[in-house]
mmCIF file of C-alpha atoms and ligand atoms in Angstrom:
data_model
loop_
_atom_site.group_PDB
_atom_site.id
_atom_site.type_symbol
_atom_site.label_atom_id
_atom_site.label_comp_id
_atom_site.label_asym_id
_atom_site.label_seq_id
_atom_site.Cartn_x
_atom_site.Cartn_y
_atom_site.Cartn_z
ATOM 1 C CA MET A 1 -0.149 -0.649 -0.021
ATOM 2 C CA VAL A 2 1.099 3.764 -1.098
ATOM 3 C CA ALA A 3 1.823 5.836 2.661
ATOM 4 C CA ARG A 4 -0.685 8.537 1.947
ATOM 5 C CA GLN A 5 1.537 11.965 1.782
ATOM 6 C CA LEU A 6 0.293 14.671 3.953
ATOM 7 C CA ALA A 7 -0.364 18.048 2.923
ATOM 8 C CA LEU A 8 0.235 20.457 6.028
ATOM 9 C CA PHE A 9 0.357 24.631 5.877
ATOM 10 C CA ILE A 10 2.469 25.707 7.754
ATOM 11 C CA THR A 11 3.497 29.768 8.524
ATOM 12 C CA LEU A 12 5.485 31.517 10.579
ATOM 13 C CA GLU A 13 5.083 35.370 11.446
ATOM 14 C CA GLY A 14 7.012 37.879 13.734
ATOM 15 C CA VAL A 15 8.413 41.543 13.277
ATOM 16 C CA ASP A 16 11.275 42.582 10.841
ATOM 17 C CA GLY A 17 13.787 40.899 12.372
ATOM 18 C CA SER A 18 12.714 38.054 13.968
ATOM 19 C CA GLY A 19 14.185 35.568 11.999
ATOM 20 C CA LYS A 20 11.100 34.455 10.581
ATOM 21 C CA SER A 21 12.583 33.747 6.696
ATOM 22 C CA THR A 22 15.633 31.950 8.311
ATOM 23 C CA GLN A 23 13.751 30.123 9.775
ATOM 24 C CA SER A 24 11.362 29.436 7.602
ATOM 25 C CA ARG A 25 14.087 28.023 4.970
ATOM 26 C CA LEU A 26 15.810 25.910 7.496
ATOM 27 C CA LEU A 27 12.220 24.173 8.388
ATOM 28 C CA ALA A 28 11.602 23.876 3.823
ATOM 29 C CA GLU A 29 15.013 22.087 3.673
ATOM 30 C CA ALA A 30 14.513 19.720 6.882
ATOM 31 C CA LEU A 31 11.138 18.596 6.367
ATOM 32 C CA ALA A 32 12.935 18.074 2.255
ATOM 33 C CA ALA A 33 15.072 15.936 4.508
ATOM 34 C CA ALA A 34 12.433 13.906 6.333
ATOM 35 C CA GLY A 35 11.444 12.905 3.021
ATOM 36 C CA ARG A 36 8.342 15.229 2.442
ATOM 37 C CA PRO A 37 7.780 17.659 0.103
ATOM 38 C CA VAL A 38 7.901 20.738 0.421
ATOM 39 C CA LEU A 39 6.485 23.685 -1.123
ATOM 40 C CA LEU A 40 8.494 27.512 0.853
ATOM 41 C CA THR A 41 6.803 31.073 -0.554
ATOM 42 C CA ARG A 42 6.115 34.073 1.452
ATOM 43 C CA GLU A 43 4.325 36.688 1.355
ATOM 44 C CA PRO A 44 3.465 39.093 -0.255
ATOM 45 C CA GLY A 45 4.205 37.585 -3.162
ATOM 46 C CA GLY A 46 3.819 33.667 -3.714
ATOM 47 C CA ALA A 47 2.888 34.081 -7.018
ATOM 48 C CA PRO A 48 3.446 36.716 -10.525
ATOM 49 C CA GLY A 49 0.870 38.584 -9.492
ATOM 50 C CA ALA A 50 1.819 38.999 -5.586
ATOM 51 C CA GLU A 51 5.472 39.398 -6.278
ATOM 52 C CA ALA A 52 3.996 42.375 -8.665
ATOM 53 C CA VAL A 53 2.428 43.830 -5.342
ATOM 54 C CA ARG A 54 5.290 43.309 -3.493
ATOM 55 C CA ARG A 55 7.383 45.258 -5.739
ATOM 56 C CA PHE A 56 4.916 48.027 -5.614
ATOM 57 C CA LEU A 57 4.003 47.876 -1.545
ATOM 58 C CA LEU A 58 7.858 47.788 -0.196
ATOM 59 C CA GLU A 59 9.055 50.576 -2.458
ATOM 60 C CA THR A 60 6.396 53.264 -2.801
ATOM 61 C CA SER A 61 6.978 55.745 -1.159
ATOM 62 C CA LEU A 62 3.024 56.884 -1.111
ATOM 63 C CA ALA A 63 1.334 56.781 1.772
ATOM 64 C CA PHE A 64 -1.887 54.770 2.053
ATOM 65 C CA ASP A 65 -4.860 54.517 4.624
ATOM 66 C CA PRO A 66 -4.635 51.515 6.574
ATOM 67 C CA LEU A 67 -8.026 49.590 4.688
ATOM 68 C CA SER A 68 -6.335 50.240 0.972
ATOM 69 C CA GLU A 69 -3.476 48.801 2.495
ATOM 70 C CA SER A 70 -4.859 45.934 3.687
ATOM 71 C CA LEU A 71 -6.811 45.769 0.996
ATOM 72 C CA LEU A 72 -3.622 45.536 -1.453
ATOM 73 C CA HIS A 73 -2.456 42.811 1.335
ATOM 74 C CA PHE A 74 -5.441 40.937 0.571
ATOM 75 C CA ALA A 75 -5.020 41.427 -3.641
ATOM 76 C CA ALA A 76 -1.589 39.940 -3.435
ATOM 77 C CA ARG A 77 -3.126 37.201 -0.917
ATOM 78 C CA ALA A 78 -5.857 35.869 -2.963
ATOM 79 C CA GLU A 79 -3.569 35.268 -6.620
ATOM 80 C CA HIS A 80 -1.000 33.877 -3.876
ATOM 81 C CA VAL A 81 -4.075 31.265 -3.111
ATOM 82 C CA ALA A 82 -5.644 30.694 -5.795
ATOM 83 C CA ARG A 83 -2.229 30.216 -8.216
ATOM 84 C CA THR A 84 0.532 28.699 -5.660
ATOM 85 C CA LEU A 85 -1.372 27.353 -2.234
ATOM 86 C CA ARG A 86 -4.904 25.183 -3.207
ATOM 87 C CA PRO A 87 -3.166 23.931 -5.828
ATOM 88 C CA ALA A 88 0.194 23.021 -3.843
ATOM 89 C CA LEU A 89 -3.012 21.517 -1.130
ATOM 90 C CA ALA A 90 -4.018 19.560 -3.912
ATOM 91 C CA ALA A 91 -0.912 17.988 -4.211
ATOM 92 C CA GLY A 92 -0.199 17.015 -1.177
ATOM 93 C CA LEU A 93 2.760 19.204 -0.252
ATOM 94 C CA VAL A 94 3.936 21.071 3.121
ATOM 95 C CA ILE A 95 3.437 24.375 2.813
ATOM 96 C CA VAL A 96 5.826 26.381 4.471
ATOM 97 C CA CYS A 97 4.802 29.845 4.131
ATOM 98 C CA ASP A 98 6.738 32.597 5.312
ATOM 99 C CA ARG A 99 4.129 35.616 6.425
ATOM 100 C CA PHE A 100 0.034 35.246 5.808
ATOM 101 C CA PHE A 101 -3.200 35.943 6.786
ATOM 102 C CA ASP A 102 -1.834 37.656 9.881
ATOM 103 C CA SER A 103 0.906 39.706 8.845
ATOM 104 C CA THR A 104 -1.915 42.398 7.584
ATOM 105 C CA LEU A 105 -3.764 42.156 11.098
ATOM 106 C CA ALA A 106 -1.173 42.854 13.235
ATOM 107 C CA TYR A 107 1.288 45.342 10.755
ATOM 108 C CA GLN A 108 -2.512 47.341 8.942
ATOM 109 C CA GLY A 109 -4.428 46.669 11.588
ATOM 110 C CA TYR A 110 -2.522 46.452 15.472
ATOM 111 C CA GLY A 111 0.358 48.650 13.973
ATOM 112 C CA GLN A 112 -1.759 51.007 11.378
ATOM 113 C CA GLY A 113 -4.414 51.153 12.746
ATOM 114 C CA ALA A 114 -6.877 49.551 10.571
ATOM 115 C CA ASP A 115 -10.294 48.279 11.364
ATOM 116 C CA ARG A 116 -9.617 44.616 12.683
ATOM 117 C CA ALA A 117 -13.585 43.295 12.296
ATOM 118 C CA VAL A 118 -12.816 43.639 8.056
ATOM 119 C CA ILE A 119 -9.988 42.279 8.237
ATOM 120 C CA ALA A 120 -11.399 39.220 9.801
ATOM 121 C CA THR A 121 -14.144 38.860 7.154
ATOM 122 C CA LEU A 122 -11.794 39.161 4.410
ATOM 123 C CA ILE A 123 -9.682 36.062 6.306
ATOM 124 C CA ARG A 124 -13.450 34.370 6.214
ATOM 125 C CA LEU A 125 -13.798 35.590 2.708
ATOM 126 C CA LEU A 126 -10.494 33.616 1.766
ATOM 127 C CA ASN A 127 -11.293 30.531 3.685
ATOM 128 C CA PHE A 128 -7.776 29.786 3.258
ATOM 129 C CA THR A 129 -6.555 29.002 7.149
ATOM 130 C CA PRO A 130 -3.317 27.608 7.846
ATOM 131 C CA HIS A 131 -3.307 24.191 10.270
ATOM 132 C CA LEU A 132 -0.212 25.531 12.113
ATOM 133 C CA THR A 133 1.706 29.026 12.835
ATOM 134 C CA PHE A 134 4.542 29.564 14.151
ATOM 135 C CA VAL A 135 4.811 33.029 16.492
ATOM 136 C CA LEU A 136 8.381 34.376 16.265
ATOM 137 C CA ASP A 137 8.523 36.434 19.140
ATOM 138 C CA VAL A 138 11.692 38.575 19.829
ATOM 139 C CA ALA A 139 11.919 42.656 21.449
ATOM 140 C CA PRO A 140 11.833 45.688 18.966
ATOM 141 C CA GLU A 141 15.419 46.208 19.839
ATOM 142 C CA VAL A 142 16.496 42.827 19.241
ATOM 143 C CA ALA A 143 15.014 43.508 16.220
ATOM 144 C CA ARG A 144 15.642 46.354 14.805
ATOM 145 C CA CYS A 145 19.613 45.610 15.704
ATOM 146 C CA ARG A 146 19.588 43.005 13.472
ATOM 147 C CA LEU A 147 17.769 44.188 10.828
ATOM 148 C CA VAL A 148 20.939 46.614 10.732
ATOM 149 C CA ALA A 149 23.114 44.487 10.733
ATOM 150 C CA ARG A 150 22.229 42.886 8.492
ATOM 151 C CA GLY A 151 22.843 45.511 6.041
ATOM 152 C CA THR A 152 20.417 45.122 3.918
ATOM 153 C CA ARG A 153 18.123 47.664 1.865
ATOM 154 C CA ILE A 154 15.374 49.478 4.438
ATOM 155 C CA ASP A 155 11.893 48.872 3.501
ATOM 156 C CA ARG A 156 8.200 50.538 4.278
ATOM 157 C CA TYR A 157 7.640 48.855 6.668
ATOM 158 C CA GLU A 158 11.041 48.739 8.572
ATOM 159 C CA ARG A 159 11.202 52.851 7.958
ATOM 160 C CA PHE A 160 7.847 52.840 10.506
ATOM 161 C CA ASP A 161 9.182 54.268 13.733
ATOM 162 C CA ALA A 162 10.271 51.922 16.636
ATOM 163 C CA GLY A 163 5.917 52.353 18.537
ATOM 164 C CA PHE A 164 4.968 50.503 15.137
ATOM 165 C CA LEU A 165 7.609 47.564 15.367
ATOM 166 C CA SER A 166 5.804 47.070 19.788
ATOM 167 C CA ARG A 167 2.138 47.869 18.083
ATOM 168 C CA VAL A 168 2.785 44.567 15.654
ATOM 169 C CA ARG A 169 4.178 43.182 18.183
ATOM 170 C CA SER A 170 1.192 42.666 20.576
ATOM 171 C CA GLY A 171 -0.653 42.513 17.854
ATOM 172 C CA PHE A 172 1.003 39.302 16.962
ATOM 173 C CA ARG A 173 0.394 38.013 20.966
ATOM 174 C CA ALA A 174 -2.862 38.884 20.898
ATOM 175 C CA ILE A 175 -3.197 36.595 17.694
ATOM 176 C CA VAL A 176 -1.725 34.210 19.269
ATOM 177 C CA SER A 177 -4.238 34.226 22.357
ATOM 178 C CA HIS A 178 -6.879 34.626 20.163
ATOM 179 C CA TYR A 179 -6.259 31.382 18.156
ATOM 180 C CA PRO A 180 -3.693 28.947 20.639
ATOM 181 C CA GLU A 181 -5.536 25.661 18.643
ATOM 182 C CA ARG A 182 -3.121 27.113 15.743
ATOM 183 C CA CYS A 183 -0.917 29.779 17.304
ATOM 184 C CA ILE A 184 2.401 28.063 19.190
ATOM 185 C CA PRO A 185 4.176 31.360 20.059
ATOM 186 C CA ILE A 186 7.950 30.856 19.881
ATOM 187 C CA ASP A 187 11.378 32.553 22.087
ATOM 188 C CA ALA A 188 12.911 33.696 18.983
ATOM 189 C CA SER A 189 15.937 35.406 21.063
ATOM 190 C CA LEU A 190 17.256 32.614 21.069
ATOM 191 C CA PRO A 191 20.431 31.124 19.071
ATOM 192 C CA VAL A 192 18.321 30.018 15.557
ATOM 193 C CA PRO A 193 19.336 26.031 15.733
ATOM 194 C CA THR A 194 17.262 26.081 18.878
ATOM 195 C CA VAL A 195 14.649 27.460 17.643
ATOM 196 C CA HIS A 196 14.734 25.414 14.128
ATOM 197 C CA ALA A 197 14.918 22.417 16.413
ATOM 198 C CA GLU A 198 11.953 23.826 18.165
ATOM 199 C CA LEU A 199 10.202 24.191 15.344
ATOM 200 C CA LEU A 200 11.227 21.294 13.742
ATOM 201 C CA ALA A 201 10.137 19.066 16.236
ATOM 202 C CA HIS A 202 6.693 21.101 16.477
ATOM 203 C CA ALA A 203 5.831 20.164 13.007
ATOM 204 C CA LEU A 204 7.138 16.103 12.688
ATOM 205 C CA ARG A 205 4.567 15.518 15.941
ATOM 206 C CA TYR A 206 2.097 17.328 13.093
ATOM 207 C CA PHE A 207 2.784 15.030 10.994
ATOM 208 C CA ARG A 208 2.118 12.210 14.204
ATOM 209 C CA THR A 209 -0.723 13.563 15.587
ATOM 210 C CA PRO A 210 -2.997 15.602 12.638
ATOM 211 C CA ALA A 211 -5.959 18.170 13.477
ATOM 212 C CA ALA A 212 -8.743 17.385 10.982
ATOM 213 C CA GLY A 213 -9.790 18.710 7.997
ATOM 214 C CA LEU A 214 -7.768 21.311 5.717
ATOM 215 C CA PRO A 215 -7.599 24.584 6.131
ATOM 216 C CA GLY A 216 -10.770 26.736 6.238
ATOM 217 C CA ALA A 217 -12.753 29.750 7.480
ATOM 218 C CA ARG A 218 -12.086 28.877 11.156
ATOM 219 C CA ASP A 219 -10.211 32.331 12.202
ATOM 220 C CA GLY A 220 -12.928 34.887 12.481
ATOM 221 C CA ARG A 221 -11.949 36.591 15.526
ATOM 222 C CA ALA A 222 -9.532 39.633 15.791
HETATM 223 P P1 LIG B 301 9.222 40.481 4.506
HETATM 224 O O1 LIG B 301 10.296 41.403 5.282
HETATM 225 O O2 LIG B 301 9.016 39.144 5.795
HETATM 226 O O3 LIG B 301 9.339 39.571 3.195
HETATM 227 O O4 LIG B 301 7.879 41.216 4.735
HETATM 228 C C1 LIG B 301 7.735 42.880 4.088
HETATM 229 C C2 LIG B 301 6.825 43.400 4.918
HETATM 230 O O5 LIG B 301 5.873 43.663 4.217
HETATM 231 C C3 LIG B 301 7.491 43.149 6.206
HETATM 232 O O6 LIG B 301 7.499 44.593 6.065
HETATM 233 C C4 LIG B 301 5.988 43.139 6.964
HETATM 234 C C5 LIG B 301 4.965 43.827 5.850
HETATM 235 N N1 LIG B 301 3.665 43.053 5.549
HETATM 236 C C6 LIG B 301 2.285 44.109 5.925
HETATM 237 O O7 LIG B 301 2.870 45.154 6.565
HETATM 238 N N2 LIG B 301 0.964 43.334 6.117
HETATM 239 C C7 LIG B 301 1.296 42.045 5.279
HETATM 240 O O8 LIG B 301 0.103 41.473 5.125
HETATM 241 C C8 LIG B 301 1.881 40.940 4.715
HETATM 242 C C9 LIG B 301 2.066 39.658 4.050
HETATM 243 C C10 LIG B 301 3.388 41.914 5.021
#
């Protein structure tokens, strides 16, 4: 008998400088090495149209109303879900996604003051919820130091002040407390290998005891 592949949709969230992109890559590599077919993807992005929205959003100097900005992220996301994520899940892949809708709640909702009930409605309409979300938590000062040390170009969101980063962090913490069945808080101030080992252990545990069902419109609260 051929073993059934267990599709799984994992997202990693956290403030800029939390180490999420490194951890996404390490997790995807480890799952692939463990014999799982993996798709590593990111937001905003992950499909041609969504990558175009990403370039625009990260490079523009235009100021947007927080609702407009939320809608731009959801336009990119709808494209990502339709063209990349749904087909990947249907094909039995394990998806490791660097940011998803929790970033809109945290950045545009908690950080920029967009109406979180509207974002929650968009989440319901999207009807595609991760099985597992790792929320990498780190103090804004530590995150800022990492960004400076990284030395890459500072994007639109990284230009926001320290107060913004604190609101985003509080937003992620609120999301963890609202969705404890889906979200796992991770101390991202620990060394990279330690954080990686924790994420991998959680993901592998999930394969042994998967929650029922595929992603659906389970998250309506904000
Ligand atoms: P990245 O640096 O993790 O690739 O993400 C790009 C930036 O986009 C990051 O500063 C967070 C921001 N962002 C939002 O503000 N809202 C969203 O919904 C997403 C997905 C990202």
